[in-house]
């Protein structure tokens, strides 16, 4: 399907005169203004954990935590021409903290998350609640919630981060507030009100909460793994968990939406494409994915992107594989722009 060729051939001096008066003729711009379908700027890309890991040592030596806001290595697709973008609307990174490191408190309007890969002994404090970071735990830092990180273990810690910074920058809606790096009381908290949201299926009848994002900040890896083991397969052939706001059953945040898929071994999922964007972290297992015209083989802690409106199919090799998936799907739902197709 294409736009019809415009029948009007405008005199070029007319277009030039319009332009000089800050006017554009729609008939001349229609094709660029309204493409007939989404056209992702980026081809899909795979970042191998073993290539990232070799830089973590140097990052610790060269960037003292007290000199930097966050010690994160961001995954960038060169198709964005040097912009710090992983795929449209989203960025992913790995954060490195040495024993004793504290990443000072701050808050911002973009939404962010951490997923614990090698983070045993670390904690993220979110709005005065201490969230432990055991293997496979997900920690939300929703818009404008204060958060800081601490490594209280005797070993180096690495975790996976994701955020919707490119979306918020595109809207020019970013606000950022640094916290007080010397405020010791920030770190001296326990799980606090996180206790109100840990029991599945029950919530306090008289608890007030702002439903705009999840009031629960920590999603335990144990619980996710239990549910994945119990779930039937979905229409694409994978078993998929959506992380939800326990007060609404909807996505955890209005513009960042999170999933975990368990791929059965040796059976490719049905190819799917969607208008939203995805970043996949390989949590466990090995396998391959065909995304658009590219096929990637991946193993634990590799990361790959699925740009919007690009067919994607995944296959585990040997045994099951789990993919943690970061998307902007809830933003597309709210704008009534979500379209999905399954082959
Ligand atoms: C971020 O906001 C944090 O706030 C950590 O703790 C890592 C990596 C990329 C983009 C934003 C944080 C990040 C990040």
Tab-separated table of C-alpha atoms and ligand atoms in Angstrom:
chain	number	residue	atom	x	y	z
A	1	UNK	CA	0.000	0.000	0.000
A	2	UNK	CA	1.351	3.402	-0.983
A	3	UNK	CA	0.095	6.948	-1.065
A	4	UNK	CA	-1.246	7.956	-4.477
A	5	UNK	CA	1.097	10.182	-6.458
A	6	UNK	CA	-0.040	13.796	-6.002
A	7	UNK	CA	-1.825	15.057	-9.102
A	8	UNK	CA	-0.930	18.661	-8.383
A	9	UNK	CA	2.567	19.580	-9.429
A	10	UNK	CA	3.213	22.743	-7.486
A	11	UNK	CA	5.257	25.479	-9.040
A	12	UNK	CA	8.502	25.421	-7.158
A	13	UNK	CA	8.490	29.161	-6.653
A	14	UNK	CA	5.013	28.864	-5.089
A	15	UNK	CA	6.349	26.300	-2.566
A	16	UNK	CA	9.347	28.559	-1.919
A	17	UNK	CA	7.049	31.549	-1.332
A	18	UNK	CA	4.890	29.520	1.040
A	19	UNK	CA	7.988	28.379	2.926
A	20	UNK	CA	9.193	31.945	3.201
A	21	UNK	CA	5.846	32.763	4.862
A	22	UNK	CA	6.121	29.840	7.327
A	23	UNK	CA	3.580	27.783	5.422
A	24	UNK	CA	3.866	24.309	3.895
A	25	UNK	CA	1.485	22.875	1.281
A	26	UNK	CA	0.107	19.616	2.719
A	27	UNK	CA	-0.149	18.025	-0.770
A	28	UNK	CA	3.635	18.346	-1.088
A	29	UNK	CA	4.392	16.943	2.409
A	30	UNK	CA	1.734	14.289	2.801
A	31	UNK	CA	3.974	11.265	2.150
A	32	UNK	CA	6.527	12.256	4.774
A	33	UNK	CA	3.934	13.486	7.253
A	34	UNK	CA	1.817	10.352	7.162
A	35	UNK	CA	3.806	7.230	6.327
A	36	UNK	CA	1.491	4.303	5.557
A	37	UNK	CA	3.039	2.235	8.343
A	38	UNK	CA	5.581	2.628	11.141
A	39	UNK	CA	9.213	2.597	9.991
A	40	UNK	CA	11.644	1.848	12.806
A	41	UNK	CA	14.931	3.752	12.439
A	42	UNK	CA	16.886	0.894	13.972
A	43	UNK	CA	17.610	-2.633	12.839
A	44	UNK	CA	17.411	-5.071	15.778
A	45	UNK	CA	20.682	-5.438	17.686
A	46	UNK	CA	22.231	-7.937	20.118
A	47	UNK	CA	24.597	-6.917	22.921
A	48	UNK	CA	26.558	-9.850	24.337
A	49	UNK	CA	27.056	-9.957	28.069
A	50	UNK	CA	30.633	-11.168	27.653
A	51	UNK	CA	31.460	-8.028	25.633
A	52	UNK	CA	29.859	-5.751	28.243
A	53	UNK	CA	31.382	-7.590	31.195
A	54	UNK	CA	34.927	-6.807	30.084
A	55	UNK	CA	34.166	-3.080	30.507
A	56	UNK	CA	32.725	-3.365	34.024
A	57	UNK	CA	36.200	-3.617	35.648
A	58	UNK	CA	37.384	-0.457	33.925
A	59	UNK	CA	34.160	1.413	34.672
A	60	UNK	CA	34.750	0.811	38.393
A	61	UNK	CA	38.379	2.010	38.163
A	62	UNK	CA	37.675	5.064	36.042
A	63	UNK	CA	34.387	6.349	37.465
A	64	UNK	CA	34.393	6.804	41.255
A	65	UNK	CA	30.802	6.467	42.425
A	66	UNK	CA	30.927	9.766	44.345
A	67	UNK	CA	31.950	11.560	41.138
A	68	UNK	CA	29.140	10.209	38.962
A	69	UNK	CA	25.376	10.195	39.333
A	70	UNK	CA	25.146	6.519	38.278
A	71	UNK	CA	27.808	4.065	37.087
A	72	UNK	CA	25.861	2.590	34.196
A	73	UNK	CA	26.972	1.346	30.776
A	74	UNK	CA	24.158	2.098	28.332
A	75	UNK	CA	23.394	-0.149	25.334
A	76	UNK	CA	23.261	2.033	22.234
A	77	UNK	CA	22.149	1.297	18.676
A	78	UNK	CA	24.312	3.327	16.230
A	79	UNK	CA	21.265	3.641	13.940
A	80	UNK	CA	20.187	6.553	16.181
A	81	UNK	CA	23.179	8.570	14.928
A	82	UNK	CA	25.012	8.861	18.249
A	83	UNK	CA	21.902	9.482	20.400
A	84	UNK	CA	21.890	7.517	23.668
A	85	UNK	CA	19.020	5.242	22.650
A	86	UNK	CA	18.707	1.432	22.754
A	87	UNK	CA	15.517	1.274	20.695
A	88	UNK	CA	12.771	3.890	20.124
A	89	UNK	CA	11.531	5.316	23.472
A	90	UNK	CA	13.703	3.014	25.614
A	91	UNK	CA	17.179	2.593	26.968
A	92	UNK	CA	18.816	-0.333	28.724
A	93	UNK	CA	22.041	-0.422	30.724
A	94	UNK	CA	24.065	-2.411	33.219
A	95	UNK	CA	25.001	-0.744	36.524
A	96	UNK	CA	28.184	-1.735	38.393
A	97	UNK	CA	28.687	-1.128	42.142
A	98	UNK	CA	31.725	-2.168	44.189
A	99	UNK	CA	31.427	-3.112	47.877
A	100	UNK	CA	30.479	-0.033	49.911
A	101	UNK	CA	29.381	1.992	46.856
A	102	UNK	CA	26.301	4.161	47.236
A	103	UNK	CA	24.558	5.676	44.223
A	104	UNK	CA	23.119	8.849	45.755
A	105	UNK	CA	19.394	9.521	45.917
A	106	UNK	CA	17.626	11.354	43.130
A	107	UNK	CA	14.254	11.411	41.388
A	108	UNK	CA	13.014	12.163	37.887
A	109	UNK	CA	9.948	12.056	35.675
A	110	UNK	CA	11.187	9.236	33.456
A	111	UNK	CA	10.271	5.732	34.601
A	112	UNK	CA	13.051	3.245	35.380
A	113	UNK	CA	13.512	-0.301	36.622
A	114	UNK	CA	16.308	-2.634	37.785
A	115	UNK	CA	16.408	-6.381	37.229
A	116	UNK	CA	18.833	-8.256	39.520
A	117	UNK	CA	21.370	-10.328	37.539
A	118	UNK	CA	24.425	-10.366	39.885
A	119	UNK	CA	23.035	-8.213	42.689
A	120	UNK	CA	22.882	-10.407	45.820
A	121	UNK	CA	23.677	-8.099	48.755
A	122	UNK	CA	22.574	-4.892	47.034
A	123	UNK	CA	19.502	-2.861	47.877
A	124	UNK	CA	17.580	-0.065	46.208
A	125	UNK	CA	15.771	2.344	48.513
A	126	UNK	CA	12.576	3.610	46.864
A	127	UNK	CA	10.545	6.332	48.641
A	128	UNK	CA	11.853	5.238	52.053
A	129	UNK	CA	11.430	1.491	51.470
A	130	UNK	CA	14.387	-0.851	51.339
A	131	UNK	CA	14.056	-3.268	48.399
A	132	UNK	CA	16.479	-6.212	48.482
A	133	UNK	CA	17.817	-7.359	45.120
A	134	UNK	CA	17.891	-11.156	44.999
A	135	UNK	CA	18.429	-13.069	41.752
A	136	UNK	CA	15.609	-12.294	39.338
A	137	UNK	CA	14.012	-9.559	41.484
A	138	UNK	CA	12.501	-6.581	39.680
A	139	UNK	CA	12.599	-3.164	41.387
A	140	UNK	CA	10.492	-0.274	40.067
A	141	UNK	CA	11.521	3.334	40.419
A	142	UNK	CA	8.330	4.995	39.118
A	143	UNK	CA	8.254	8.651	38.011
A	144	UNK	CA	9.220	11.119	40.795
A	145	UNK	CA	9.902	8.424	43.418
A	146	UNK	CA	13.149	9.050	45.340
A	147	UNK	CA	15.668	6.261	44.877
A	148	UNK	CA	19.271	5.378	45.643
A	149	UNK	CA	21.300	2.173	45.517
A	150	UNK	CA	23.778	0.561	47.909
A	151	UNK	CA	26.135	-2.407	47.715
A	152	UNK	CA	26.470	-3.858	51.219
A	153	UNK	CA	28.065	-7.106	50.067
A	154	UNK	CA	31.748	-8.047	49.849
A	155	UNK	CA	31.638	-8.505	46.059
A	156	UNK	CA	31.056	-6.481	42.913
A	157	UNK	CA	27.439	-6.105	41.908
A	158	UNK	CA	25.945	-5.768	38.447
A	159	UNK	CA	22.316	-5.386	37.518
A	160	UNK	CA	20.265	-4.609	34.417
A	161	UNK	CA	18.546	-1.204	34.170
A	162	UNK	CA	15.939	0.086	31.755
A	163	UNK	CA	14.198	3.431	31.418
A	164	UNK	CA	11.964	5.383	29.038
A	165	UNK	CA	14.329	8.367	28.801
A	166	UNK	CA	14.102	8.711	24.974
A	167	UNK	CA	10.281	8.923	25.179
A	168	UNK	CA	10.354	11.547	27.920
A	169	UNK	CA	13.069	13.507	26.098
A	170	UNK	CA	10.995	13.394	22.903
A	171	UNK	CA	8.123	14.942	24.865
A	172	UNK	CA	10.578	17.317	26.600
A	173	UNK	CA	8.906	16.394	29.881
A	174	UNK	CA	11.958	15.544	31.923
A	175	UNK	CA	12.407	16.960	35.416
A	176	UNK	CA	15.277	15.809	37.603
A	177	UNK	CA	15.972	16.517	41.289
A	178	UNK	CA	19.194	15.497	42.996
A	179	UNK	CA	18.876	14.350	46.606
A	180	UNK	CA	21.238	15.194	49.447
A	181	UNK	CA	24.262	12.874	49.075
A	182	UNK	CA	25.053	13.321	52.796
A	183	UNK	CA	21.555	12.516	54.125
A	184	UNK	CA	22.381	9.357	56.098
A	185	UNK	CA	18.799	8.747	57.165
A	186	UNK	CA	17.917	8.060	53.517
A	187	UNK	CA	19.736	4.699	53.775
A	188	UNK	CA	18.579	3.728	57.274
A	189	UNK	CA	15.184	2.303	56.439
A	190	UNK	CA	13.559	-1.123	56.364
A	191	UNK	CA	11.040	-2.478	53.857
A	192	UNK	CA	8.381	-0.161	55.370
A	193	UNK	CA	5.111	-0.007	53.452
A	194	UNK	CA	6.352	-2.487	50.855
A	195	UNK	CA	4.797	-5.044	53.273
A	196	UNK	CA	1.350	-3.754	52.257
A	197	UNK	CA	1.791	-5.098	48.730
A	198	UNK	CA	3.531	-8.466	49.086
A	199	UNK	CA	0.526	-10.743	49.633
A	200	UNK	CA	-0.919	-11.856	46.277
A	201	UNK	CA	-4.611	-11.260	45.784
A	202	UNK	CA	-5.231	-9.183	48.919
A	203	UNK	CA	-4.856	-5.455	49.546
A	204	UNK	CA	-5.732	-3.238	52.513
A	205	UNK	CA	-9.342	-2.099	52.033
A	206	UNK	CA	-8.657	1.319	53.550
A	207	UNK	CA	-5.206	1.983	52.152
A	208	UNK	CA	-5.027	5.150	50.066
A	209	UNK	CA	-2.812	4.946	47.011
A	210	UNK	CA	-2.265	6.913	43.840
A	211	UNK	CA	-3.255	4.382	41.153
A	212	UNK	CA	-1.187	6.102	38.431
A	213	UNK	CA	1.637	3.638	39.003
A	214	UNK	CA	2.101	0.481	41.030
A	215	UNK	CA	2.338	1.067	44.804
A	216	UNK	CA	4.397	-2.144	44.912
A	217	UNK	CA	8.057	-1.516	44.068
A	218	UNK	CA	9.637	-4.966	44.481
A	219	UNK	CA	8.555	-8.039	42.470
A	220	UNK	CA	10.335	-11.121	43.827
A	221	UNK	CA	12.017	-13.412	41.295
A	222	UNK	CA	10.757	-16.433	43.278
A	223	UNK	CA	7.125	-15.450	42.712
A	224	UNK	CA	7.691	-14.872	38.983
A	225	UNK	CA	9.354	-18.271	38.590
A	226	UNK	CA	6.512	-20.011	40.476
A	227	UNK	CA	3.869	-18.442	38.259
A	228	UNK	CA	5.803	-19.174	35.051
A	229	UNK	CA	5.980	-22.848	36.037
A	230	UNK	CA	2.194	-22.970	36.584
A	231	UNK	CA	1.036	-20.998	33.519
A	232	UNK	CA	-0.349	-22.516	30.313
A	233	UNK	CA	1.227	-21.406	27.017
A	234	UNK	CA	-0.135	-18.327	25.307
A	235	UNK	CA	-1.139	-18.017	21.633
A	236	UNK	CA	2.491	-17.486	20.518
A	237	UNK	CA	3.623	-20.692	22.274
A	238	UNK	CA	5.461	-19.028	25.209
A	239	UNK	CA	4.235	-18.706	28.804
A	240	UNK	CA	4.237	-15.030	29.659
A	241	UNK	CA	3.836	-13.144	32.931
A	242	UNK	CA	2.922	-9.461	32.979
A	243	UNK	CA	4.089	-7.502	36.028
A	244	UNK	CA	1.020	-5.580	37.214
A	245	UNK	CA	-0.128	-2.866	39.570
A	246	UNK	CA	-1.910	-4.892	42.302
A	247	UNK	CA	-4.581	-2.207	42.727
A	248	UNK	CA	-5.645	-2.117	39.078
A	249	UNK	CA	-4.362	-5.312	37.416
A	250	UNK	CA	-2.871	-3.077	34.709
A	251	UNK	CA	0.722	-2.344	33.718
A	252	UNK	CA	3.062	-1.304	36.526
A	253	UNK	CA	3.568	2.174	35.062
A	254	UNK	CA	1.753	4.263	32.423
A	255	UNK	CA	4.741	4.357	30.070
A	256	UNK	CA	6.887	1.357	31.021
A	257	UNK	CA	5.420	-2.134	30.897
A	258	UNK	CA	7.245	-5.330	31.902
A	259	UNK	CA	6.961	-9.033	31.093
A	260	UNK	CA	8.773	-12.334	31.547
A	261	UNK	CA	8.424	-15.058	28.913
A	262	UNK	CA	9.410	-18.684	29.308
A	263	UNK	CA	10.232	-20.195	25.919
A	264	UNK	CA	9.726	-23.914	25.505
A	265	UNK	CA	12.780	-25.760	24.215
A	266	UNK	CA	13.184	-26.445	20.502
A	267	UNK	CA	9.841	-24.904	19.528
A	268	UNK	CA	9.941	-21.463	17.894
A	269	UNK	CA	7.263	-19.001	19.029
A	270	UNK	CA	4.832	-17.827	16.359
A	271	UNK	CA	6.188	-14.672	14.711
A	272	UNK	CA	4.629	-11.578	16.211
A	273	UNK	CA	4.844	-7.874	15.482
A	274	UNK	CA	3.553	-4.970	17.494
A	275	UNK	CA	3.606	-1.187	17.340
A	276	UNK	CA	5.399	-1.031	20.703
A	277	UNK	CA	9.146	-1.425	21.277
A	278	UNK	CA	10.904	-4.151	23.240
A	279	UNK	CA	14.220	-4.849	24.905
A	280	UNK	CA	14.833	-8.471	25.935
A	281	UNK	CA	17.261	-9.553	28.659
A	282	UNK	CA	18.120	-13.267	28.597
A	283	UNK	CA	17.562	-14.275	32.229
A	284	UNK	CA	18.378	-17.945	31.767
A	285	UNK	CA	18.961	-20.514	29.060
A	286	UNK	CA	20.214	-20.368	25.507
A	287	UNK	CA	18.467	-19.958	22.220
A	288	UNK	CA	17.990	-17.861	19.142
A	289	UNK	CA	15.656	-15.164	17.919
A	290	UNK	CA	14.780	-14.055	14.431
A	291	UNK	CA	13.910	-10.363	14.471
A	292	UNK	CA	13.171	-8.828	11.079
A	293	UNK	CA	15.957	-10.037	8.805
A	294	UNK	CA	18.396	-10.822	11.614
A	295	UNK	CA	18.876	-14.036	13.561
A	296	UNK	CA	20.719	-13.840	16.900
A	297	UNK	CA	21.994	-16.675	19.039
A	298	UNK	CA	21.962	-15.713	22.683
A	299	UNK	CA	22.853	-16.948	26.136
A	300	UNK	CA	22.478	-15.749	29.711
A	301	UNK	CA	22.485	-11.944	30.252
A	302	UNK	CA	22.755	-11.069	26.569
A	303	UNK	CA	20.334	-8.308	25.572
A	304	UNK	CA	18.601	-7.697	22.227
A	305	UNK	CA	16.144	-5.181	20.855
A	306	UNK	CA	12.917	-5.738	18.946
A	307	UNK	CA	12.138	-2.447	17.196
A	308	UNK	CA	8.444	-1.640	16.648
A	309	UNK	CA	6.518	-3.261	13.787
A	310	UNK	CA	9.252	-5.869	13.234
A	311	UNK	CA	8.412	-9.585	13.124
A	312	UNK	CA	10.030	-11.548	15.951
A	313	UNK	CA	10.163	-15.239	16.819
A	314	UNK	CA	12.183	-16.908	19.586
A	315	UNK	CA	13.429	-20.404	20.269
A	316	UNK	CA	15.139	-21.954	23.297
A	317	UNK	CA	17.848	-24.582	22.720
A	318	UNK	CA	18.603	-27.442	25.111
A	319	UNK	CA	16.153	-26.492	27.859
A	320	UNK	CA	13.646	-23.711	28.583
A	321	UNK	CA	14.826	-20.116	28.427
A	322	UNK	CA	13.468	-17.065	30.249
A	323	UNK	CA	13.383	-13.587	28.684
A	324	UNK	CA	12.698	-10.457	30.731
A	325	UNK	CA	11.011	-7.965	28.386
A	326	UNK	CA	10.879	-4.198	28.796
A	327	UNK	CA	8.320	-2.408	26.626
A	328	UNK	CA	6.515	0.893	26.139
A	329	UNK	CA	3.275	-1.038	25.500
A	330	UNK	CA	1.234	0.665	28.251
A	331	UNK	CA	2.010	4.061	26.651
A	332	UNK	CA	0.747	2.771	23.279
A	333	UNK	CA	-2.388	1.361	24.945
A	334	UNK	CA	-3.142	4.692	26.587
A	335	UNK	CA	-2.746	6.487	23.265
A	336	UNK	CA	-4.904	3.852	21.531
A	337	UNK	CA	-1.988	3.099	19.185
A	338	UNK	CA	-1.385	-0.536	20.047
A	339	UNK	CA	-1.673	-2.978	17.143
A	340	UNK	CA	-0.408	-6.524	17.326
A	341	UNK	CA	-0.249	-9.298	14.730
A	342	UNK	CA	0.573	-12.972	15.083
A	343	UNK	CA	1.489	-15.159	12.075
B	1	LIG	C1	18.936	5.579	36.038
B	1	LIG	O1	18.054	6.553	36.165
B	1	LIG	C2	19.387	4.963	37.173
B	1	LIG	O2	18.098	6.360	38.537
B	1	LIG	C3	20.309	3.960	37.075
B	1	LIG	O3	19.122	4.749	39.486
B	1	LIG	C4	20.788	3.546	35.871
B	1	LIG	C5	20.798	3.714	33.490
B	1	LIG	C6	20.344	4.301	32.370
B	1	LIG	C7	19.434	5.308	32.439
B	1	LIG	C8	18.955	5.741	33.639
B	1	LIG	C9	18.839	5.382	38.494
B	1	LIG	C10	20.336	4.134	34.715
B	1	LIG	C11	19.408	5.152	34.786
